[in-house]
Coordinates of C-alpha atoms in Angstrom, one line a residue:
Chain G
X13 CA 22.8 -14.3 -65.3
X14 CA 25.5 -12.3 -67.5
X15 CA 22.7 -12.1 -69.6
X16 CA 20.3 -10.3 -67.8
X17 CA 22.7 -8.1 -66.3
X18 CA 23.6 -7.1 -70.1
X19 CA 19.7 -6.3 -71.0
X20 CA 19.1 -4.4 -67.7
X21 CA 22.3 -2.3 -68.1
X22 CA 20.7 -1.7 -71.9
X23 CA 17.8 -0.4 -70.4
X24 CA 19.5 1.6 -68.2
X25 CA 21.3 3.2 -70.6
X26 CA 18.5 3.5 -72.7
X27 CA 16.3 5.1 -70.1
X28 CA 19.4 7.5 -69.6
X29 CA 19.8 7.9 -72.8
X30 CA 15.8 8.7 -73.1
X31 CA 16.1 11.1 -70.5
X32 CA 19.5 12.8 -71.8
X33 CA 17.5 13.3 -75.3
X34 CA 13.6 14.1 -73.9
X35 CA 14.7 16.6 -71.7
X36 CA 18.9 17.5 -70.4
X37 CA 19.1 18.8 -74.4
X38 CA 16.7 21.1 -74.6
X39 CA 18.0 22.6 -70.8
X40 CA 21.0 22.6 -71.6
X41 CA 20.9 24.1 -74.7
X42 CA 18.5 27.3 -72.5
X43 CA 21.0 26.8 -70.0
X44 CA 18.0 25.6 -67.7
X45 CA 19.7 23.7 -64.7
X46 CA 17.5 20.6 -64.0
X47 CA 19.6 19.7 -61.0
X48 CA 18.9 22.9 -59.5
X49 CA 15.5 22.7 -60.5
X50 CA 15.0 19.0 -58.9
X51 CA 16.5 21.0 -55.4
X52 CA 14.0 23.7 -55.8
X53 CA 11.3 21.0 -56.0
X54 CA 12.8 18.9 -53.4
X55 CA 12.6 22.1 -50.6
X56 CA 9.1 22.5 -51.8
X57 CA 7.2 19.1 -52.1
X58 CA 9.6 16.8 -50.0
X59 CA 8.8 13.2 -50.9
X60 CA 8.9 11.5 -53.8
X61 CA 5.4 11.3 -54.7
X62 CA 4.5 14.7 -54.2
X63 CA 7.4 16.0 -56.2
X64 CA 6.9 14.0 -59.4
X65 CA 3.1 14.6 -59.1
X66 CA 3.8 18.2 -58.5
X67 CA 6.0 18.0 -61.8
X68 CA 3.6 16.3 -64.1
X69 CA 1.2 18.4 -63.1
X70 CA 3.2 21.8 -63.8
X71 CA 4.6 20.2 -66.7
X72 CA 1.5 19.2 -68.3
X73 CA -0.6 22.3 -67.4
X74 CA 2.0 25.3 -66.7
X75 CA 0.5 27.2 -63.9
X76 CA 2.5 30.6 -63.6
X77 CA 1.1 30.7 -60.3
X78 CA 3.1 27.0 -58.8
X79 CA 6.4 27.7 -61.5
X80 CA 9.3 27.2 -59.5
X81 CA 11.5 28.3 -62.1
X82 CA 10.8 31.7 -62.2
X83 CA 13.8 33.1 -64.8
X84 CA 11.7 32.3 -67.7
X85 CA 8.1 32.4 -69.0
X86 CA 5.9 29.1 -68.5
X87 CA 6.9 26.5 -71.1
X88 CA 4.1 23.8 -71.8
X89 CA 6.1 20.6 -72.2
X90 CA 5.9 18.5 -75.5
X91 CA 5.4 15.5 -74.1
X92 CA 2.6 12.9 -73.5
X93 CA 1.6 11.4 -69.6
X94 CA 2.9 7.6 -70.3
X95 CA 6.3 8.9 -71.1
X96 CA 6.5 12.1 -68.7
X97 CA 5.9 9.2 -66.0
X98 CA 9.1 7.5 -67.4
X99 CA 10.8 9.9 -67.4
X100 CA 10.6 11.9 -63.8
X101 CA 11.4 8.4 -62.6
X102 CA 14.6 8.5 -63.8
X103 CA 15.1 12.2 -63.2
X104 CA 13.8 11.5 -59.4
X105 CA 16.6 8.5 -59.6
X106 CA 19.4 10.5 -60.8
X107 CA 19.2 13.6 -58.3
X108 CA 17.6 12.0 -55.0
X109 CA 19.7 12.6 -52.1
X110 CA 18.4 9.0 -50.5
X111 CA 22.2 7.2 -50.7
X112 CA 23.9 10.0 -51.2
X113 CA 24.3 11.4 -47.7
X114 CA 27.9 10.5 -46.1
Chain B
X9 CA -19.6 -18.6 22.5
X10 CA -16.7 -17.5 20.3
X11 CA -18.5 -18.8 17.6
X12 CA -21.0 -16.1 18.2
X13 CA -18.5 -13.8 16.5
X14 CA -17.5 -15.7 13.1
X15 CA -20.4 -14.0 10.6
X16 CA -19.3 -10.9 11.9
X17 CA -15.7 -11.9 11.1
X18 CA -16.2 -13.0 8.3
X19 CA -17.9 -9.7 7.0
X20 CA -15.3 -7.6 8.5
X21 CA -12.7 -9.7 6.7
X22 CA -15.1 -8.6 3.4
X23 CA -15.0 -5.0 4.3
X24 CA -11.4 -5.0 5.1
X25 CA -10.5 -6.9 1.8
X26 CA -12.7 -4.5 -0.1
X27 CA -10.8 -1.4 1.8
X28 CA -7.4 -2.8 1.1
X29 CA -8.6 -3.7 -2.7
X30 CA -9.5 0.3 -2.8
X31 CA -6.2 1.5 -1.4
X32 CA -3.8 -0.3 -3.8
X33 CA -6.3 1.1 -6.6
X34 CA -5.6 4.4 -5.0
X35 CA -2.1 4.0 -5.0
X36 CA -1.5 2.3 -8.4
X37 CA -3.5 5.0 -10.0
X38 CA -1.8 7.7 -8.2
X39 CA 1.5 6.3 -8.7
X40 CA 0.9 6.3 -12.7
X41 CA -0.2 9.7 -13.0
X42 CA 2.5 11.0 -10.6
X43 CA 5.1 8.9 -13.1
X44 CA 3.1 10.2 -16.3
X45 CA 3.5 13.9 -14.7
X46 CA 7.1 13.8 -14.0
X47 CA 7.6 12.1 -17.3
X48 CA 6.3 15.0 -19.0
X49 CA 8.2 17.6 -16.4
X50 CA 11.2 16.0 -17.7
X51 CA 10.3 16.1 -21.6
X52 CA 9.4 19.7 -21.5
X53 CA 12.5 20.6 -19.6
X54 CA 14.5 19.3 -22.3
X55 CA 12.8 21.2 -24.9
X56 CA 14.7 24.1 -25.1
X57 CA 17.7 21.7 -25.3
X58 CA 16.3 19.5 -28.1
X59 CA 15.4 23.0 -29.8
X60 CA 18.3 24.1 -30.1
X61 CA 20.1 20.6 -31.3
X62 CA 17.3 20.8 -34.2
X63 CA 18.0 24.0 -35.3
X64 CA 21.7 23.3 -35.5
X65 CA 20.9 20.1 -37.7
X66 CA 18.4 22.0 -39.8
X67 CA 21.3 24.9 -40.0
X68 CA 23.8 22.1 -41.8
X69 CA 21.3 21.0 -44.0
X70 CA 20.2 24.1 -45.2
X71 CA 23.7 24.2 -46.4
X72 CA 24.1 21.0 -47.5
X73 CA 20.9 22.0 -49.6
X74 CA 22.0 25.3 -51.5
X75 CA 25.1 23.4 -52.1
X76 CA 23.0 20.8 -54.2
X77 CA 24.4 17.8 -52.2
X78 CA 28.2 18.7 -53.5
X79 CA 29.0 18.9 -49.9
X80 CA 27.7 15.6 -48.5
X81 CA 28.6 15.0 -45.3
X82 CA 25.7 14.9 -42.7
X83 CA 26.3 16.7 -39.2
X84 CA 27.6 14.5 -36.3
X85 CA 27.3 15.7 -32.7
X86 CA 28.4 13.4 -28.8
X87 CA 25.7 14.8 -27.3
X88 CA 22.8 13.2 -29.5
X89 CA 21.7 12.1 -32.6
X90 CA 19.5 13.3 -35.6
X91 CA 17.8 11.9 -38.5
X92 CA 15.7 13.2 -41.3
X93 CA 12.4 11.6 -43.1
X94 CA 10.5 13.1 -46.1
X95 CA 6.6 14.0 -45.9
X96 CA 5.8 10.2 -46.7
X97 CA 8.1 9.1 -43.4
X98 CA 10.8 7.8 -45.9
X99 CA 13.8 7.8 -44.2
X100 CA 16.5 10.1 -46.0
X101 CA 19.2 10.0 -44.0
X102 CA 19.7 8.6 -40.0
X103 CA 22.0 8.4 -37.3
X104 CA 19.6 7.0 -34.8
X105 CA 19.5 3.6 -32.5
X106 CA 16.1 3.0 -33.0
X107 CA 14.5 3.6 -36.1
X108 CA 11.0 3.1 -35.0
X109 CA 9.8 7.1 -35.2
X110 CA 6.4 7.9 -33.8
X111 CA 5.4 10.6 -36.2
X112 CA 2.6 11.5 -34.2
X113 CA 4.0 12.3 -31.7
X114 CA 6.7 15.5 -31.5
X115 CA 8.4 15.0 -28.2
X116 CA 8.3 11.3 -26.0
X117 CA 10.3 8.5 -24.2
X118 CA 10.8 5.0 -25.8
X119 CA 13.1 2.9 -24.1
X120 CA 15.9 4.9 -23.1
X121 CA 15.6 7.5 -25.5
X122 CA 14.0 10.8 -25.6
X123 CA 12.8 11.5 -29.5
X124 CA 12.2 15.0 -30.3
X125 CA 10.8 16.0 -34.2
X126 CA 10.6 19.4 -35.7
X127 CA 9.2 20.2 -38.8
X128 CA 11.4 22.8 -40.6
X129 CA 9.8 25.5 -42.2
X130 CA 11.1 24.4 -45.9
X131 CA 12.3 20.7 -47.0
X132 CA 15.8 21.2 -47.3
X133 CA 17.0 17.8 -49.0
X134 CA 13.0 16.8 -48.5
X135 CA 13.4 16.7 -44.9
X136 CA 9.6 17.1 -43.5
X137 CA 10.7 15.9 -40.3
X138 CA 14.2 16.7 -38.2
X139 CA 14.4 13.7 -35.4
X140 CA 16.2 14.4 -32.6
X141 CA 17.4 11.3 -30.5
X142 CA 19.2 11.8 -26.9
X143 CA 19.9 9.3 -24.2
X144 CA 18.2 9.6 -20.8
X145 CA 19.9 9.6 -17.7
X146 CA 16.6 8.7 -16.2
X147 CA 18.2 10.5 -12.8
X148 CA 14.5 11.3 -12.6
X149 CA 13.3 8.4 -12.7
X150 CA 15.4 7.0 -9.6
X151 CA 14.2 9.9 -7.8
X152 CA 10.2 9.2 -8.8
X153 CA 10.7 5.6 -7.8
X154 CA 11.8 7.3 -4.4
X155 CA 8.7 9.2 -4.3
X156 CA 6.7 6.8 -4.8
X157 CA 8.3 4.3 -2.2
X158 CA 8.4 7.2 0.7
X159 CA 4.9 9.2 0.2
X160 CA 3.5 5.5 -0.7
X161 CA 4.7 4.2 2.1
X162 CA 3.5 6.7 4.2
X163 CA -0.1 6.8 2.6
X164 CA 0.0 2.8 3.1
X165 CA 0.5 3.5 6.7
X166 CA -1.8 6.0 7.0
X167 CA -4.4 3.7 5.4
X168 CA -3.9 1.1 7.7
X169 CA -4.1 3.0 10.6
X170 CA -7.6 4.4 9.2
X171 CA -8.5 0.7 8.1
X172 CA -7.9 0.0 11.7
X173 CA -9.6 2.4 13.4
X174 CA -12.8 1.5 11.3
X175 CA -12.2 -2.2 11.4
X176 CA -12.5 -1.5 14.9
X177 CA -15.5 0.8 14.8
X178 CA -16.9 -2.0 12.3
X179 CA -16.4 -4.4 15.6
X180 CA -17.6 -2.5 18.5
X181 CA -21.3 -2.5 18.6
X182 CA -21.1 -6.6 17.8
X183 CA -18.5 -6.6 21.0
X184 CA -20.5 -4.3 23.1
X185 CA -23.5 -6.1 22.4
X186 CA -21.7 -9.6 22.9
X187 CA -20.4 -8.5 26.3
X188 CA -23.7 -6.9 27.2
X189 CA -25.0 -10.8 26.8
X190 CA -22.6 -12.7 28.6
X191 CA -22.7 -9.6 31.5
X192 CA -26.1 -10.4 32.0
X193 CA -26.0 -14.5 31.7
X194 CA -23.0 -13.9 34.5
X195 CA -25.6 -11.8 36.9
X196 CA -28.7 -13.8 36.2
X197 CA -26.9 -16.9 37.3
X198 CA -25.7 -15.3 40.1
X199 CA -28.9 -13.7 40.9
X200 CA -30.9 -17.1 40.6
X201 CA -28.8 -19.3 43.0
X202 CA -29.9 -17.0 46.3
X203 CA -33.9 -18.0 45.5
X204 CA -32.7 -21.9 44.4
X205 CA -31.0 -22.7 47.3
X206 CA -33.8 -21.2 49.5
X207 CA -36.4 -23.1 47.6
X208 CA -34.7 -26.1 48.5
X209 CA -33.3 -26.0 52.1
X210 CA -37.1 -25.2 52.8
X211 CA -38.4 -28.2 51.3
X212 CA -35.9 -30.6 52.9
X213 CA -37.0 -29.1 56.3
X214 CA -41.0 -30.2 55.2
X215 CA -42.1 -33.6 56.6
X216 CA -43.3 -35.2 53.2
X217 CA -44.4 -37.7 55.4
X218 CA -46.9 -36.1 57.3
X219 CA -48.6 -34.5 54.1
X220 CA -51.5 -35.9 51.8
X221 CA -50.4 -37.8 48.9
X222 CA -51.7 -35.2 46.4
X223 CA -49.5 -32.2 48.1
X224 CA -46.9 -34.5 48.3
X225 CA -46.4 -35.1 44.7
X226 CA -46.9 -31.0 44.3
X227 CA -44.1 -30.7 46.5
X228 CA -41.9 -33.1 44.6
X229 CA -42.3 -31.7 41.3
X230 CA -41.3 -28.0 42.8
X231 CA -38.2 -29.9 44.2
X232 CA -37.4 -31.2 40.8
X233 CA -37.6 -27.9 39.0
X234 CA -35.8 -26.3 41.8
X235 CA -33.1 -28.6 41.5
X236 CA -33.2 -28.5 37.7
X237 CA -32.6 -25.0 37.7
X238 CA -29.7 -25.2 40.5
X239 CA -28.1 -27.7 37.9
X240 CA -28.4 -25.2 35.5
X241 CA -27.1 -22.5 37.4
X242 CA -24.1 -24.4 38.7
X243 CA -22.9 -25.7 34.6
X244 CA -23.8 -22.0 33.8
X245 CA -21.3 -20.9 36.5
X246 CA -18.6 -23.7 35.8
X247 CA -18.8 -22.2 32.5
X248 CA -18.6 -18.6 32.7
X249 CA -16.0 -18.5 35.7
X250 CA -13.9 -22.1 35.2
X251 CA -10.7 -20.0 33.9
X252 CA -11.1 -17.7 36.9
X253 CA -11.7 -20.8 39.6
X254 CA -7.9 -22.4 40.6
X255 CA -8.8 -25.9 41.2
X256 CA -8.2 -27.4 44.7
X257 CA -6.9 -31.1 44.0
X258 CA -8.1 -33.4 46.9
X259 CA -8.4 -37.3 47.3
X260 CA -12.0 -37.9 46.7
X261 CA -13.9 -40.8 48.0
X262 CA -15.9 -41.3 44.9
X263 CA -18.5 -43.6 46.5
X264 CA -18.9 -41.1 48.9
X265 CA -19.6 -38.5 46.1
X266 CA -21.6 -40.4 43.8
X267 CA -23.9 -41.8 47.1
X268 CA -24.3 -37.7 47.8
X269 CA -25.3 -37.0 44.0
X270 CA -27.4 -40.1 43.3
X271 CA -29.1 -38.5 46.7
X272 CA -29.7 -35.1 45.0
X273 CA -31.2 -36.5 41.8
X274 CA -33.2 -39.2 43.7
X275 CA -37.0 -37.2 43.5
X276 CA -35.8 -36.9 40.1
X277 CA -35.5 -40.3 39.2
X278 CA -38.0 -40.7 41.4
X279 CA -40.6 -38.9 39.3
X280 CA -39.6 -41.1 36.4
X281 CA -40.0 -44.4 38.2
X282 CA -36.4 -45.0 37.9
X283 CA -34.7 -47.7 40.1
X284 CA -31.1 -46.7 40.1
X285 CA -28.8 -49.6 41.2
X286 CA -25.3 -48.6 42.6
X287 CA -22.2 -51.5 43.1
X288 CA -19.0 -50.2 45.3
X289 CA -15.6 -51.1 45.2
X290 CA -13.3 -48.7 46.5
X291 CA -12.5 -45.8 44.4
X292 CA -10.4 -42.6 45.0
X293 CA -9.6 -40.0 42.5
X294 CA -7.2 -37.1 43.1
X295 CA -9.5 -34.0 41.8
X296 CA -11.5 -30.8 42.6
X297 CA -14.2 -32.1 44.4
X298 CA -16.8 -29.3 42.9
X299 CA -15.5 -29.6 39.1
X300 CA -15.9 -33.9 39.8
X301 CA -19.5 -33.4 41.5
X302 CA -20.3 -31.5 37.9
X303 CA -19.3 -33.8 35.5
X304 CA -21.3 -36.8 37.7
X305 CA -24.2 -34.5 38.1
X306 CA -24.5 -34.3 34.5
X307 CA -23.9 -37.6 33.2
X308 CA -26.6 -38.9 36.2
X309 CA -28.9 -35.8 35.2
X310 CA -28.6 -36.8 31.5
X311 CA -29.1 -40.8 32.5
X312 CA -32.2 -39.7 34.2
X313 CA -33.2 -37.3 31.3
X314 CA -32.9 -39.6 28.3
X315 CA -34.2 -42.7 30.2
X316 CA -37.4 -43.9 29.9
X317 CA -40.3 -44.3 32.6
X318 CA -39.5 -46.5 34.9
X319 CA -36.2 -47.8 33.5
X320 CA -32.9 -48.4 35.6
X321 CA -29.9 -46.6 36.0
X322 CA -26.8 -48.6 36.9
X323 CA -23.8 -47.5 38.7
X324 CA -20.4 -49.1 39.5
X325 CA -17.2 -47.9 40.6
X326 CA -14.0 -50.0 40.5
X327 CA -10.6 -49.1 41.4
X328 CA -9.5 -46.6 38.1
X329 CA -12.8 -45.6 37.5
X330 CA -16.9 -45.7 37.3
X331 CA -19.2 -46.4 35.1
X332 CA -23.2 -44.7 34.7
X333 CA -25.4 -46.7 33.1
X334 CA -29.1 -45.7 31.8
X335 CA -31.7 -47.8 30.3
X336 CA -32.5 -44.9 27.8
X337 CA -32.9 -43.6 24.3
X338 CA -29.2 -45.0 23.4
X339 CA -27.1 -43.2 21.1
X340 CA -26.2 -44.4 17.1
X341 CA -22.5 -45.2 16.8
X342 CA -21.3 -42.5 14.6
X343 CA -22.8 -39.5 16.5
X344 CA -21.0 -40.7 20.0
X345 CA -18.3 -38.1 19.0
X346 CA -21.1 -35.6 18.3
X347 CA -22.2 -35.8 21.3
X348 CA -19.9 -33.7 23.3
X349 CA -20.1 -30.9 21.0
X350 CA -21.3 -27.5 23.0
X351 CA -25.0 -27.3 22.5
X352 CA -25.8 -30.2 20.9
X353 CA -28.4 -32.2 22.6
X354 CA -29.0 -35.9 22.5
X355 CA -31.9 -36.1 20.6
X356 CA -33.9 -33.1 19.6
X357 CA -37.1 -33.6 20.7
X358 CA -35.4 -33.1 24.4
X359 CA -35.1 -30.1 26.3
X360 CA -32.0 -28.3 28.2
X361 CA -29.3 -26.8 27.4
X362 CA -27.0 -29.6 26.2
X363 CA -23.9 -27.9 27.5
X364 CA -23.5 -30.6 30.0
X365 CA -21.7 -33.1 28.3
X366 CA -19.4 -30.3 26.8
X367 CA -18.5 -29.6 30.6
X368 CA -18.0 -33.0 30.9
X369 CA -15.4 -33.4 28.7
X370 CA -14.0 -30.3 29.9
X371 CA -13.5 -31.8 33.2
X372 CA -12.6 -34.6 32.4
X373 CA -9.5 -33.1 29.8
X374 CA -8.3 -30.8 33.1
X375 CA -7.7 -34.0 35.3
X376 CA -6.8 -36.3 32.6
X377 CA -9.6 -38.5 32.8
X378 CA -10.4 -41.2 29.8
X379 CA -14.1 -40.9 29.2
X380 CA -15.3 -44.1 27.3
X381 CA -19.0 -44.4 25.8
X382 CA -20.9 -47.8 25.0
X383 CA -24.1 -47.6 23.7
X384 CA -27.0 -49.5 21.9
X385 CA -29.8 -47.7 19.9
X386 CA -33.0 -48.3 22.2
X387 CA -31.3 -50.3 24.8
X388 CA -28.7 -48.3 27.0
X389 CA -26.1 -45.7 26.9
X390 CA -22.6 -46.9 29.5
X391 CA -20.6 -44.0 30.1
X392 CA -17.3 -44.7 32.0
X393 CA -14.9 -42.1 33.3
X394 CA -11.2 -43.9 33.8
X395 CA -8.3 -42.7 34.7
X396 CA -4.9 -44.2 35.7
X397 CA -3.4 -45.2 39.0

């Protein structure tokens, strides 16, 4: 049981950790708010699947024309589908309002 | 001849079942959409209300939104409550009782609750769809359940007095012609006994004696019909007019009666070849003389009818009662109940009108007479008539 609990907190952290390298560094290093970003989505898209499909798709095919972020020129993403799913799943998980709400 | 009537009944009970079927149709169906109409009354009278609650929500979250969820705390109002769902109906955030949303629907009733969604122009925190929840007082409902019992009421009525009116109208031509029937029975047997009674006082004035044996017998057979139909005539009256006849109770010599009736019906049983045998003890009988002469005309006519040719007909009276006896047809055991039913004759293959043993037992009910029948198939039918002391 403590066992399990160890490897899924592992993977947790190294999902976080995945995430914090892949993508937080580079924004925060532009000074490109993610958060703000994920709210911008959010008011656009709504649910979850919509947002992280409208993401990928942005992300993997920058389309000035559906660019949400608007203070900079359309950046085409380094980063492959398989891991880009991965990885909007834990940014969806770490700014969803679901649980949040008092 | 109430009986007459029953297949008419009986189809006016059809219509009137049919008619009353239609009306609560009528009024189920226009109860409902009454209710559905009143419903919606209600629901768009609350819109503007429900409009505004929305709006105030979608105000908080807006600024819940550009605050990027630092402030967190979702709005609370007494006067109803709100919840928000995303574009896939996943619920983000609720206050609501009941959680069961109809998304197809942007304004209805379940249960107690009026639900109200409004799609916001953007998704602030995702929210595709504001739900407004308020609690119905239902005061309208009290007053469409009021409605509904008064105008219903009233339209009930109303149908009733239509259904009536053509219940009646279904009737009337069956009664009119019904009445126009037993009018005319009532004046033909009037009109027939003037001509009867004339036929016969003239042939008891004729000297049979002096006349050839051939005229003779002519003579005899118009005597027979004539008094045939005067039989007729007289159970026909007893029947139309015995509720409107007060009986006269006197002490009847009922060998004197019988001796008067077996006279009557003697050219009857005469043209038959019947020997009719009468034994007398003394025998009284407190009764209407003219109702008693009926039921012993018709059990001696019937002894006389259903005898054979030149059989016997044997009649005693004793103290509490008499006793006619014929030499006839006889009647099977099971069917000496039937007997006495209106209309039914003896034996079908005889004529009349087989009402006379139903008089019988009419008259014999009014003066509490015991009427007992013995009988063997082929051999003889006894009817006694007893009574008490």
């Amino acid at each position: 049981m403590a066992r399990v609990i160890v490897i899924l907190l592992f993977a947790f952290l190294c999902n976080a950790q995945d995430f914090q390298k892949e993508c937080m560094a580079c924004h925060q290093r532009k000074g490109i708010d993610l958060k703000k970003i994920y709210f911008d989505y959010l008011l656009e898209y709504s649910s979850k699947r919509a947002t992280i499909k409208a993401m990928q798709e942005y992300l993997l095919s920058p389309d000035p024309s559906k660019q949400l972020y608007i203070d900079a020129k359309p950046y085409k993403h380094k980063v492959d589908k398989k891991s880009l799913d991965k990885l909007l799943e834990i940014y969806w998980n770490r700014y969803t309002v679901i649980g949040k709400i008092r | 001849m109430d009986t007459n009537l029953t297949s008419e009944k009986s189809s006016l009970y059809k219509f009137l079942s049919l008619y009353i079927f239609l009306t609560i149709i009528i009024f189920l169906l226009a109860s409902t959409m009454y209710y559905k109409f009143e419903k919606e009354v209600m629901l768009y009278s609350k819109l503007p209300k429900l409009q505004e609650y929305s709006k105030d929500v979608i105000r908080r979250i807006r600024a819940m939104h550009n605050s990027l969820l630092e402030d967190n705390y979702y709005p609370r109002y007494s006067n109803f409550k709100s919840a928000i769902y995303d574009a896939d109906y996943v619920k983000i955030f609720s206050l609501l009782r009941n959680e069961k949303i109809d998304f197809q629907n942007y304004l209805y009733k379940r249960d107690r609750y009026i639900y109200f969604i409004k799609e916001p122009s953007l998704y602030y925190l995702g929210a595709k769809y504001v739900v407004i929840e308020v609690l119905d007082d239902e005061k309208w409902l009290t007053r469409v359940y009021k409605n509904i019992l008064i105008y219903g009421g009233i339209f009930i009525v109303f149908m009733a007095i239509i259904g009536y009116f053509l219940g009646k109208q279904f009737l009337r031509p069956m009664k009119e012609s019904f009445m126009l029937l037993n009018n005319f029975i009532k004046d033909t047997t009037h009109e027939l006994n003037t001509p009867v009674s004339t036929i016969l006082t003239n042939i008891e004035t004729i000297d049979k004696e002096s006349l050839p044996a051939k005229l003779q017998k002519k003579i005899e057979r118009i005597e027979i019909a004539a008094r045939t139909i005067s039989v007729i005539y007289k159970d026909l009256a007893y029947l139309l007019l015995q509720d409107k006849i007060p009986s006269t109770i006197e002490k009847i010599d009922m060998n004197e009666l019988i001796g008067q009736r077996v006279d009557y019906f003697k050219t009857m049983a005469e043209a038959k070849k019947i020997k009719i045998s009468f034994s007398k003890s003394p025998c009284f009988l407190q009764a209407d003389k003219q109702k008693i002469s009926r039921l012993v005309d018709n059990i001696l006519s019937n002894a006389i009818k259903y005898n054979k040719i030149g059989g016997t007909i044997k009649i005693k009276t004793f103290k509490n009662g008499f006793y006619i006896e014929d030499s006839g047809i006889g009647i099977e055991q099971s069917k000496i109940d039937e007997i006495f039913e209106r209309y039914r004759r003896l034996s079908s293959s005889e004529g009349g009108f087989g009402i006379g043993l139903n008089i019988v037992l009419a008259i014999a009910k009014e003066f509490n007479l015991q009427i007992k029948v013995d009988s063997k198939i082929n051999q003889y039918t006894r009817i006694s008539i007893l009574w008490q002391e």
